[in-house]
Coordinates of C-alpha atoms and ligand atoms in Angstrom, one line a residue:
Chain A
M149 CA 0.0 0.0 0.0
N150 CA 0.9 3.6 -0.3
K151 CA 3.2 5.2 2.3
S152 CA 0.4 7.6 3.2
A153 CA -1.6 4.7 4.6
S154 CA 1.2 3.9 7.1
G155 CA 0.1 4.2 10.8
R156 CA -3.5 5.2 9.8
V157 CA -5.2 2.0 11.3
A158 CA -4.5 -0.1 14.3
I159 CA -5.4 -3.5 15.8
V160 CA -7.2 -2.7 19.0
G161 CA -8.4 -6.1 20.2
V162 CA -7.1 -9.7 19.9
G163 CA -8.7 -12.9 21.0
E164 CA -8.0 -16.7 21.0
S165 CA -10.6 -19.4 21.5
D166 CA -9.9 -22.4 23.7
I167 CA -7.2 -24.4 21.8
G168 CA -6.4 -28.0 21.3
K169 CA -9.1 -30.6 21.4
V170 CA -12.4 -28.8 22.1
P171 CA -15.0 -31.4 21.2
H172 CA -17.9 -29.5 22.8
M173 CA -17.6 -26.6 20.4
T174 CA -18.3 -26.1 16.7
G175 CA -16.0 -24.2 14.4
L176 CA -18.4 -21.3 14.3
G177 CA -18.5 -21.4 18.1
L178 CA -14.7 -21.2 18.3
N179 CA -14.8 -18.1 16.0
A180 CA -17.5 -16.6 18.2
Q181 CA -15.5 -17.2 21.4
A182 CA -12.4 -15.6 19.9
A183 CA -14.5 -12.7 18.6
K184 CA -16.0 -12.1 22.0
R185 CA -12.6 -12.1 23.6
A186 CA -11.2 -9.7 21.0
L187 CA -14.1 -7.4 21.6
D188 CA -13.7 -7.4 25.4
D189 CA -10.0 -6.9 24.9
A190 CA -10.7 -3.8 22.9
G191 CA -13.4 -2.6 25.3
L192 CA -15.8 -2.2 22.4
K193 CA -19.5 -3.0 22.2
V194 CA -21.1 -5.4 19.7
S195 CA -22.8 -2.5 18.0
D196 CA -19.4 -0.9 17.3
I197 CA -18.6 -3.6 14.7
D198 CA -19.7 -2.5 11.2
G199 CA -17.5 -4.7 9.1
V200 CA -16.6 -8.4 9.2
L201 CA -14.0 -10.5 7.3
T202 CA -13.5 -14.2 7.6
A203 CA -11.7 -16.9 5.5
Y204 CA -12.8 -20.5 4.9
S205 CA -13.5 -23.7 6.7
F206 CA -12.7 -27.3 5.7
T207 CA -14.7 -28.8 8.6
E208 CA -17.8 -26.5 8.2
P209 CA -17.6 -25.7 4.4
Y210 CA -20.5 -23.2 4.2
F211 CA -20.9 -21.4 0.9
M212 CA -20.8 -17.6 1.8
L213 CA -19.0 -18.2 5.1
G214 CA -18.8 -14.5 5.7
S215 CA -22.5 -14.1 5.7
V216 CA -22.9 -17.3 7.7
L217 CA -20.6 -16.1 10.4
C218 CA -22.4 -12.7 10.6
E219 CA -25.7 -14.5 10.9
Y220 CA -24.3 -16.7 13.7
L221 CA -23.0 -13.7 15.6
G222 CA -26.2 -11.7 15.0
L223 CA -24.3 -9.0 13.1
K224 CA -25.7 -6.9 10.2
P225 CA -22.5 -5.1 8.9
R226 CA -22.2 -2.7 6.1
Y227 CA -18.9 -4.5 5.0
N228 CA -18.5 -8.3 4.7
A229 CA -16.5 -10.9 2.7
S230 CA -14.9 -14.3 2.9
V231 CA -11.3 -14.1 1.7
V232 CA -9.7 -17.3 0.5
V233 CA -6.0 -17.2 -0.1
G234 CA -5.2 -20.2 2.1
G235 CA -2.9 -19.5 5.1
G236 CA -2.2 -16.0 3.7
S237 CA -5.8 -15.0 4.4
P238 CA -5.5 -13.4 7.8
A239 CA -2.8 -10.9 6.7
V240 CA -4.6 -10.2 3.5
M241 CA -7.8 -9.6 5.5
L242 CA -5.9 -7.0 7.6
K243 CA -5.0 -5.3 4.3
H244 CA -8.5 -5.4 3.0
A245 CA -9.8 -4.1 6.4
T246 CA -7.3 -1.2 6.2
E247 CA -8.4 -0.4 2.7
A248 CA -12.0 -0.4 3.7
I249 CA -11.5 1.8 6.8
L250 CA -9.4 4.3 4.8
A251 CA -12.0 4.4 2.1
G252 CA -14.8 4.9 4.6
S253 CA -16.5 1.6 3.9
A254 CA -16.4 0.7 7.6
E255 CA -15.1 2.0 10.8
T256 CA -14.5 -1.0 13.0
I257 CA -13.8 -4.4 11.4
L258 CA -13.8 -7.8 13.0
V259 CA -11.4 -10.3 11.4
C260 CA -12.0 -13.8 12.4
A261 CA -11.0 -17.4 11.4
G262 CA -10.8 -20.9 12.7
E263 CA -12.0 -24.5 12.5
N264 CA -12.6 -27.5 14.7
R265 CA -10.0 -29.5 12.8
A266 CA -8.9 -31.8 15.6
T267 CA -12.4 -33.1 16.6
G268 CA -14.7 -31.9 13.8
Q269 CA -13.6 -34.5 11.4
S270 CA -11.3 -37.5 11.4
R271 CA -7.6 -37.0 10.8
D272 CA -7.8 -38.9 7.5
S273 CA -10.6 -36.8 6.2
A274 CA -8.7 -33.6 7.2
V275 CA -5.7 -34.9 5.1
S276 CA -7.9 -35.8 2.1
A277 CA -9.7 -32.4 2.3
L278 CA -6.3 -30.7 2.3
L279 CA -5.2 -32.7 -0.6
A280 CA -7.5 -30.6 -2.7
V281 CA -4.6 -28.1 -2.6
G282 CA -2.9 -30.5 -5.1
H283 CA -4.0 -30.0 -8.7
P284 CA -6.9 -32.4 -9.3
Y285 CA -5.7 -33.5 -12.8
F286 CA -2.0 -33.2 -12.9
E287 CA -0.9 -33.6 -9.2
Q288 CA -3.4 -35.7 -7.3
P289 CA -3.0 -38.8 -9.5
Y290 CA 0.6 -39.0 -8.2
G291 CA -0.4 -39.3 -4.6
G292 CA 1.4 -36.2 -3.5
S293 CA 0.6 -34.8 0.0
I294 CA 0.9 -31.3 1.4
P295 CA 3.9 -32.4 3.5
G296 CA 5.3 -34.1 0.4
F297 CA 5.1 -30.8 -1.6
Y298 CA 6.8 -28.9 1.2
A299 CA 9.3 -31.7 1.5
M300 CA 10.3 -31.2 -2.1
I301 CA 11.0 -27.6 -1.3
A302 CA 13.1 -28.6 1.7
Q303 CA 15.0 -31.2 -0.4
R304 CA 15.8 -28.5 -3.0
H305 CA 17.0 -26.0 -0.3
M306 CA 19.2 -28.7 1.1
H307 CA 20.6 -29.5 -2.3
V308 CA 21.3 -25.8 -3.3
Y309 CA 22.4 -24.3 0.0
G310 CA 23.5 -27.3 2.1
T311 CA 20.7 -26.9 4.7
T312 CA 20.7 -30.0 6.9
R313 CA 18.1 -32.2 8.6
D314 CA 19.4 -30.9 11.9
H315 CA 18.7 -27.3 10.9
L316 CA 15.1 -28.2 10.3
A317 CA 14.9 -30.1 13.6
H318 CA 16.2 -27.0 15.5
I319 CA 13.3 -25.0 14.2
A320 CA 10.8 -27.4 15.6
V321 CA 12.6 -27.5 19.0
N322 CA 12.9 -23.7 19.2
T323 CA 9.3 -23.3 18.4
R324 CA 8.2 -25.8 21.0
R325 CA 10.3 -24.1 23.7
H326 CA 8.4 -20.9 23.0
A327 CA 5.0 -22.7 23.1
L328 CA 5.8 -23.9 26.6
L329 CA 5.8 -20.2 27.7
H330 CA 2.3 -19.6 26.2
P331 CA -0.6 -20.5 28.6
N332 CA -3.0 -21.4 25.7
A333 CA -0.7 -23.3 23.4
H334 CA -1.8 -26.7 22.2
M335 CA 1.5 -28.4 22.9
K336 CA 2.6 -28.5 26.5
T337 CA 5.6 -30.9 26.6
P338 CA 9.2 -30.2 25.7
I339 CA 10.9 -31.9 22.7
T340 CA 14.6 -32.5 22.0
L341 CA 16.5 -32.6 18.7
Q342 CA 16.5 -36.3 18.9
D343 CA 12.7 -36.4 19.3
V344 CA 12.3 -34.5 16.1
L345 CA 14.9 -36.6 14.2
S346 CA 13.4 -39.9 15.3
A347 CA 9.7 -38.9 15.0
K348 CA 7.5 -40.9 12.6
P349 CA 8.7 -40.1 9.0
I350 CA 6.0 -38.4 6.9
A351 CA 7.7 -37.3 3.6
D352 CA 11.5 -37.2 3.5
P353 CA 13.1 -35.1 4.9
L354 CA 10.1 -34.1 7.0
G355 CA 8.9 -36.1 10.1
M356 CA 5.9 -35.7 12.2
L357 CA 7.4 -33.0 14.4
D358 CA 8.3 -30.9 11.3
C359 CA 4.6 -30.7 10.5
C360 CA 2.0 -28.3 11.9
L361 CA -0.6 -29.4 14.4
I362 CA -4.2 -30.2 13.7
S363 CA -6.1 -28.2 16.3
D364 CA -9.5 -26.9 17.3
A365 CA -9.0 -23.2 17.4
G366 CA -10.4 -19.8 16.5
G367 CA -8.7 -16.4 16.4
A368 CA -9.9 -12.9 16.0
F369 CA -8.7 -9.3 15.9
I370 CA -10.4 -5.9 15.6
V371 CA -9.1 -3.2 13.3
T372 CA -10.1 0.5 13.5
S373 CA -8.7 3.9 12.5
A374 CA -5.7 5.2 14.4
E375 CA -7.9 8.1 15.5
R376 CA -10.5 5.9 17.1
A377 CA -7.8 3.6 18.6
K378 CA -6.5 6.3 20.9
D379 CA -9.6 6.2 23.2
L380 CA -9.8 2.5 23.6
K381 CA -8.9 0.2 26.4
S382 CA -5.9 -1.7 25.0
K383 CA -2.7 -0.3 23.7
P384 CA -3.1 -0.1 19.9
A385 CA -0.7 -1.9 17.5
Y386 CA -0.4 0.4 14.5
L387 CA -0.2 -1.1 11.0
L388 CA 2.9 0.6 9.6
G389 CA 3.5 -1.5 6.4
I390 CA 1.8 -4.3 4.5
G391 CA 2.3 -5.9 1.1
E392 CA 1.3 -9.0 -0.7
H393 CA 2.6 -11.0 -3.7
H394 CA 1.1 -14.0 -5.5
T395 CA 3.1 -16.2 -7.9
H396 CA 1.2 -19.5 -8.4
E397 CA -1.1 -22.0 -6.6
H398 CA 0.2 -25.5 -7.5
I399 CA 3.8 -26.4 -6.8
M400 CA 4.3 -27.7 -10.3
C401 CA 3.7 -24.1 -11.5
A402 CA 5.9 -22.4 -8.9
P403 CA 8.4 -20.2 -10.7
S404 CA 11.2 -21.6 -8.4
L405 CA 11.5 -24.0 -5.5
T406 CA 14.0 -21.7 -3.8
E407 CA 12.7 -18.2 -4.5
F408 CA 9.1 -17.3 -3.5
G409 CA 6.8 -14.3 -3.2
A410 CA 7.9 -13.4 0.4
K411 CA 10.7 -11.3 -0.9
E412 CA 8.4 -9.1 -2.9
S413 CA 5.6 -8.9 -0.3
G414 CA 8.3 -8.0 2.3
R415 CA 9.8 -5.4 0.1
R416 CA 6.5 -3.7 -0.2
A417 CA 5.8 -3.8 3.6
Y418 CA 9.3 -2.4 4.4
E419 CA 8.9 0.3 1.9
M420 CA 5.5 1.4 3.2
A421 CA 6.7 1.3 6.8
G422 CA 10.0 3.0 6.0
V423 CA 12.0 0.5 7.9
K424 CA 14.5 -2.2 7.2
P425 CA 14.9 -5.8 8.4
S426 CA 17.5 -4.9 11.0
D427 CA 14.9 -2.5 12.7
I428 CA 12.5 -5.4 13.4
D429 CA 12.4 -6.6 17.1
V430 CA 10.3 -9.8 16.8
A431 CA 8.9 -11.8 13.9
Q432 CA 6.0 -14.3 13.6
L433 CA 6.7 -16.3 10.4
Y434 CA 4.2 -18.8 9.0
D435 CA 5.4 -22.3 9.9
C436 CA 3.1 -25.0 8.6
F437 CA 6.3 -27.0 8.1
S438 CA 9.8 -26.5 9.6
I439 CA 11.3 -25.5 6.2
V440 CA 8.9 -22.6 5.8
P441 CA 10.0 -20.1 8.4
L442 CA 13.6 -20.8 7.3
I443 CA 12.8 -19.7 3.7
E444 CA 10.7 -16.7 4.9
L445 CA 13.5 -15.6 7.1
E446 CA 15.9 -15.5 4.2
E447 CA 13.4 -13.9 1.8
L448 CA 12.5 -11.2 4.2
G449 CA 16.1 -10.2 4.4
F450 CA 16.9 -11.2 8.0
C451 CA 19.9 -13.3 6.8
E452 CA 21.5 -14.4 3.5
P453 CA 20.0 -17.2 1.4
G454 CA 21.3 -20.5 2.9
E455 CA 22.0 -18.9 6.3
G456 CA 18.5 -19.6 7.7
G457 CA 19.4 -23.0 9.1
A458 CA 22.3 -21.7 11.2
F459 CA 20.1 -18.7 12.3
F460 CA 17.8 -21.1 14.1
A461 CA 20.4 -23.6 15.2
D462 CA 22.6 -21.1 17.0
G463 CA 19.8 -19.5 18.9
R464 CA 19.4 -16.2 17.0
A465 CA 15.6 -17.0 16.6
S466 CA 15.1 -17.8 20.3
I467 CA 13.6 -15.4 22.8
G468 CA 16.6 -13.5 24.0
G469 CA 18.3 -13.9 20.6
K470 CA 18.9 -11.4 17.8
L471 CA 15.4 -11.9 16.3
P472 CA 13.0 -14.0 18.3
I473 CA 10.7 -15.9 15.9
N474 CA 7.3 -17.4 16.6
T475 CA 7.3 -16.5 20.3
H476 CA 3.8 -18.0 20.8
G477 CA 4.9 -21.4 19.5
G478 CA 3.7 -21.0 15.9
M479 CA 1.7 -23.5 14.0
L480 CA 4.2 -26.2 14.9
S481 CA 3.4 -26.0 18.6
H482 CA 0.8 -23.3 19.5
A483 CA -2.1 -24.1 17.1
H484 CA -3.1 -24.8 13.5
A485 CA -6.7 -24.7 12.4
G486 CA -7.1 -23.4 8.9
A487 CA -6.7 -19.7 8.6
A488 CA -6.5 -19.3 12.4
G489 CA -2.9 -20.6 12.2
G490 CA -1.5 -17.5 10.6
L491 CA -4.0 -15.3 12.5
F492 CA -2.3 -16.2 15.8
G493 CA 0.9 -14.8 14.4
I494 CA -0.8 -11.4 14.1
V495 CA -2.3 -11.8 17.6
E496 CA 1.2 -12.6 19.1
G497 CA 2.7 -9.6 17.2
V498 CA 0.2 -7.3 18.8
R499 CA 0.8 -8.8 22.3
Q500 CA 4.5 -8.5 22.0
L501 CA 4.1 -4.8 21.2
R502 CA 1.8 -4.2 24.2
G503 CA 4.4 -5.8 26.5
G504 CA 4.0 -7.6 29.8
L505 CA 4.2 -11.2 28.5
G506 CA 6.5 -12.4 31.3
P507 CA 9.2 -14.9 30.3
R508 CA 7.9 -14.9 26.7
Q509 CA 8.2 -11.1 26.3
V510 CA 10.8 -9.8 23.9
E511 CA 12.3 -6.9 25.8
G512 CA 11.6 -3.5 24.3
A513 CA 9.7 -4.8 21.3
E514 CA 8.6 -1.8 19.2
L515 CA 8.4 -3.3 15.7
A516 CA 6.9 -6.7 15.0
L517 CA 6.9 -8.3 11.5
V518 CA 4.3 -11.0 10.7
H519 CA 4.3 -13.1 7.5
N520 CA 1.4 -15.3 6.3
E521 CA 1.6 -17.6 3.3
G522 CA -1.0 -19.8 1.6
G523 CA -1.0 -22.7 -0.8
I524 CA 2.5 -24.1 -1.4
L525 CA 4.4 -20.9 -0.7
S526 CA 2.0 -19.5 -3.3
S527 CA 0.3 -16.4 -1.8
H528 CA 2.3 -14.1 0.5
C529 CA 1.4 -11.2 2.8
T530 CA 3.9 -9.4 5.1
L531 CA 2.9 -6.9 7.7
I532 CA 4.8 -4.7 10.1
L533 CA 3.2 -3.5 13.3
G534 CA 4.5 -0.8 15.6
N535 CA 3.6 0.5 19.1
Q536 CA 3.7 4.0 17.7
P537 CA 1.9 5.3 14.6
N538 CA 5.1 6.4 12.9
Chain B
M197 CA -10.4 -52.3 2.0
T198 CA -8.2 -51.0 -0.8
K199 CA -9.5 -48.0 -2.7
E200 CA -8.7 -47.5 -6.3
L201 CA -5.9 -45.2 -7.3
P202 CA -7.2 -41.9 -8.8
I203 CA -7.9 -42.1 -12.5
P204 CA -7.0 -39.1 -14.6
V205 CA -9.9 -36.8 -15.2
T206 CA -10.4 -35.3 -18.6
N207 CA -11.8 -31.9 -19.3
A208 CA -11.9 -29.6 -22.3
D209 CA -8.4 -28.2 -21.6
S210 CA -6.8 -31.6 -21.2
A211 CA -8.7 -34.0 -23.5
A212 CA -6.0 -34.2 -26.1
Y213 CA -3.3 -34.7 -23.4
W214 CA -5.1 -37.7 -21.9
Q215 CA -6.2 -39.1 -25.2
A216 CA -2.5 -39.1 -26.4
A217 CA -1.4 -40.7 -23.1
K218 CA -3.6 -43.7 -24.0
N219 CA -1.2 -44.1 -27.0
N220 CA 1.9 -43.7 -24.8
K221 CA 2.6 -40.1 -25.9
L222 CA 3.3 -37.1 -23.7
M223 CA 1.9 -34.0 -25.3
L224 CA 2.9 -30.4 -24.6
R225 CA 1.5 -27.1 -25.6
R226 CA 3.6 -24.6 -27.6
C227 CA 2.6 -21.0 -28.3
N228 CA 2.9 -20.0 -32.0
A229 CA 3.1 -16.3 -31.1
C230 CA 5.9 -16.2 -28.5
G231 CA 7.3 -19.8 -28.8
E232 CA 7.0 -20.6 -25.0
V233 CA 6.2 -24.2 -24.1
H234 CA 4.0 -24.8 -21.1
F235 CA 2.8 -27.7 -19.0
M236 CA -0.8 -27.9 -17.7
P237 CA -2.8 -27.3 -20.9
R238 CA -4.9 -24.1 -21.0
Y239 CA -7.1 -22.1 -23.3
L240 CA -4.4 -19.5 -23.9
C241 CA -0.6 -19.0 -23.5
P242 CA 0.2 -18.0 -19.9
T243 CA 3.1 -15.9 -21.2
C244 CA 1.6 -13.7 -23.9
W245 CA -2.2 -14.7 -23.8
S246 CA -2.1 -15.8 -27.5
E247 CA -4.8 -18.3 -28.4
D248 CA -2.7 -19.7 -31.2
L249 CA -1.3 -22.8 -29.6
E250 CA -0.2 -26.2 -30.9
W251 CA 0.3 -29.7 -29.4
F252 CA 3.5 -31.5 -29.9
E253 CA 5.0 -34.7 -28.6
A254 CA 7.7 -34.5 -25.9
R255 CA 10.8 -36.6 -26.2
G256 CA 10.1 -38.1 -22.8
K257 CA 13.4 -37.2 -21.2
G258 CA 14.0 -35.0 -18.2
K259 CA 15.9 -34.4 -15.0
V260 CA 14.7 -34.5 -11.4
H261 CA 14.4 -31.0 -10.0
S262 CA 13.3 -32.2 -6.6
F263 CA 11.5 -35.1 -5.0
S264 CA 10.3 -36.6 -1.7
I265 CA 9.9 -40.2 -0.6
I266 CA 6.3 -40.3 0.8
R267 CA 6.2 -42.4 4.0
R268 CA 2.7 -41.6 5.0
A269 CA 0.2 -41.9 2.2
S270 CA -2.0 -39.0 1.3
S271 CA -5.0 -41.3 1.0
A272 CA -6.0 -44.9 1.6
A273 CA -5.6 -45.7 -2.1
Y274 CA -1.9 -44.9 -1.8
A275 CA -1.2 -46.7 1.5
T276 CA -0.2 -49.9 -0.3
R277 CA 2.4 -48.1 -2.3
V278 CA 4.3 -46.5 0.6
P279 CA 7.1 -45.7 0.4
Y280 CA 6.9 -44.1 -3.0
V281 CA 8.5 -41.1 -4.7
V282 CA 6.8 -37.9 -5.8
A283 CA 9.0 -35.7 -8.0
L284 CA 9.1 -32.6 -10.1
I285 CA 10.6 -33.3 -13.5
D286 CA 12.2 -30.7 -15.7
L287 CA 11.5 -31.9 -19.2
D288 CA 14.1 -31.4 -21.9
E289 CA 11.6 -29.2 -23.7
G290 CA 11.6 -26.7 -20.7
P291 CA 8.4 -27.2 -18.7
R292 CA 8.2 -28.8 -15.2
M293 CA 5.7 -31.5 -14.4
M294 CA 4.8 -33.7 -11.4
S295 CA 5.3 -37.4 -11.6
N296 CA 6.2 -40.4 -9.5
I297 CA 9.5 -42.1 -9.9
V298 CA 8.8 -45.7 -10.6
G299 CA 10.9 -48.8 -11.0
P300 CA 12.8 -51.1 -8.7
D301 CA 15.5 -48.4 -7.9
A302 CA 13.1 -45.5 -7.5
L303 CA 14.0 -44.9 -3.9
D304 CA 17.6 -44.3 -4.9
I305 CA 16.7 -41.2 -6.9
A306 CA 18.6 -38.0 -6.4
I307 CA 18.2 -34.4 -7.6
G308 CA 19.6 -34.0 -11.1
D309 CA 19.2 -37.6 -12.1
A310 CA 18.1 -38.2 -15.7
V311 CA 14.7 -39.9 -16.0
T312 CA 12.7 -41.3 -18.9
L313 CA 9.0 -41.5 -19.6
E314 CA 6.9 -44.6 -19.2
F315 CA 3.2 -45.1 -18.8
E316 CA 1.1 -46.7 -16.0
E317 CA -2.4 -48.1 -16.6
R318 CA -5.1 -46.6 -14.5
G319 CA -8.5 -47.9 -15.3
D320 CA -9.0 -47.4 -19.1
A321 CA -6.5 -44.4 -19.0
K322 CA -2.8 -44.2 -18.8
L323 CA -0.7 -41.9 -16.5
P324 CA 2.7 -40.5 -17.6
Q325 CA 5.4 -41.7 -15.2
F326 CA 9.2 -41.5 -15.0
A327 CA 11.9 -44.0 -14.2
R328 CA 15.6 -43.5 -13.7
A329 CA 17.3 -43.5 -17.1
R330 CA 19.4 -46.6 -18.0
G331 CA 23.0 -46.4 -19.2
Ligands
LIG884 ZN1 2.8 -17.0 -26.0

């Protein structure tokens, strides 16, 4: 977006539903719980919401999910849509919300996503529903899987840059360590490097602990103008920069297996915010598989291509390190339930800027970067939040 | 209970591709306006949007760009094949396509390996597959 949009809107409320196995709640119920918590966090009333954005649901695949969610919540907004760019949806929804608010289409927008993926359907049907990401005619007949597609990206990175199996394992261990500091994380037990290396193999080189969780979870945040944000209960997190980039959907059509759209989406976000990678204090990078945050780290300019593995292995990505990554535990250890997975990265970015997170707090965090991606590193959106509007 | 492996589905964009596959031919699309060759047949050229496209037969040779050995099958139908190789093949003609690596030494595959085309029967259709090149 244009530089003139920098700092003009803010996230003023964030909420997470109960996370893990929540069999007594529906997907819509999890969304509602997260929305209510976000509204309370902002100190707003239901009647203040005049816009709603949501994504999609594999477990409750309603046509017109945006309208269905509004109906469920008893909302009659003047702005509403379902946005489907896979895991990239939450960040893209924040961009759409920003555009709507700056254009005067709405003043206060609820962004919401989540599913009951752990208990709403069997694990096997979750996998077969997700297989729809593979091209129905030219990929699915070969029995590829989502982990398999990401595994090919990992394999290529190892081949070109010498990234190792241990590097990937360090990412899973680091992320789990962070999740243990989060009171609402799905995973509550520590893991070692050896645990990751000896976990059940899924698609070489990826094992079970390199793959994201399957959780019941909903997440929500509330966006309004910077003007309006000043009078609200919680400390605002101002949107300083945001950019997207889309290069393909199916991996067979990806322009490259080592260069993706995060570089371009990041460039746009940095430019709008007027900051550079070294200014960022904390980053929440989409981590559906261990290889993914490594690639994003490199593309977003935090290290050289091929250096990502060492960045995680030597502790630079840990809380207390040079650039703490996925301080909530990411999708590998905090939660993954459809578009809620990336949304929790935004929630955590906001919380880090507010401060007061105890042992999980990144001291003096003023700028947080969040990256969401959807498909097979197909659709990218990068955003930069700050605790000041400029 | 074993489920059937997926059978290729034909549509208006790909009818010629799958029809040729039944005769052991791998067909690609070339743009007569800009000369680009692409995989995944479409109505127009994804480079220049020309509608002037032609089919031609690929030589059936390529190199492995990347691969993964699948240890946990994506569906019940594939469970009997585990472990199997899914790969992206760079065809000599330029485009990249997905395939399995088949044959007795499939699991020894490496990035950069030369592979050659063969066909696997699926129902009354045939699926292009690749095996490690001999000699
Ligand atoms: Zn052309």
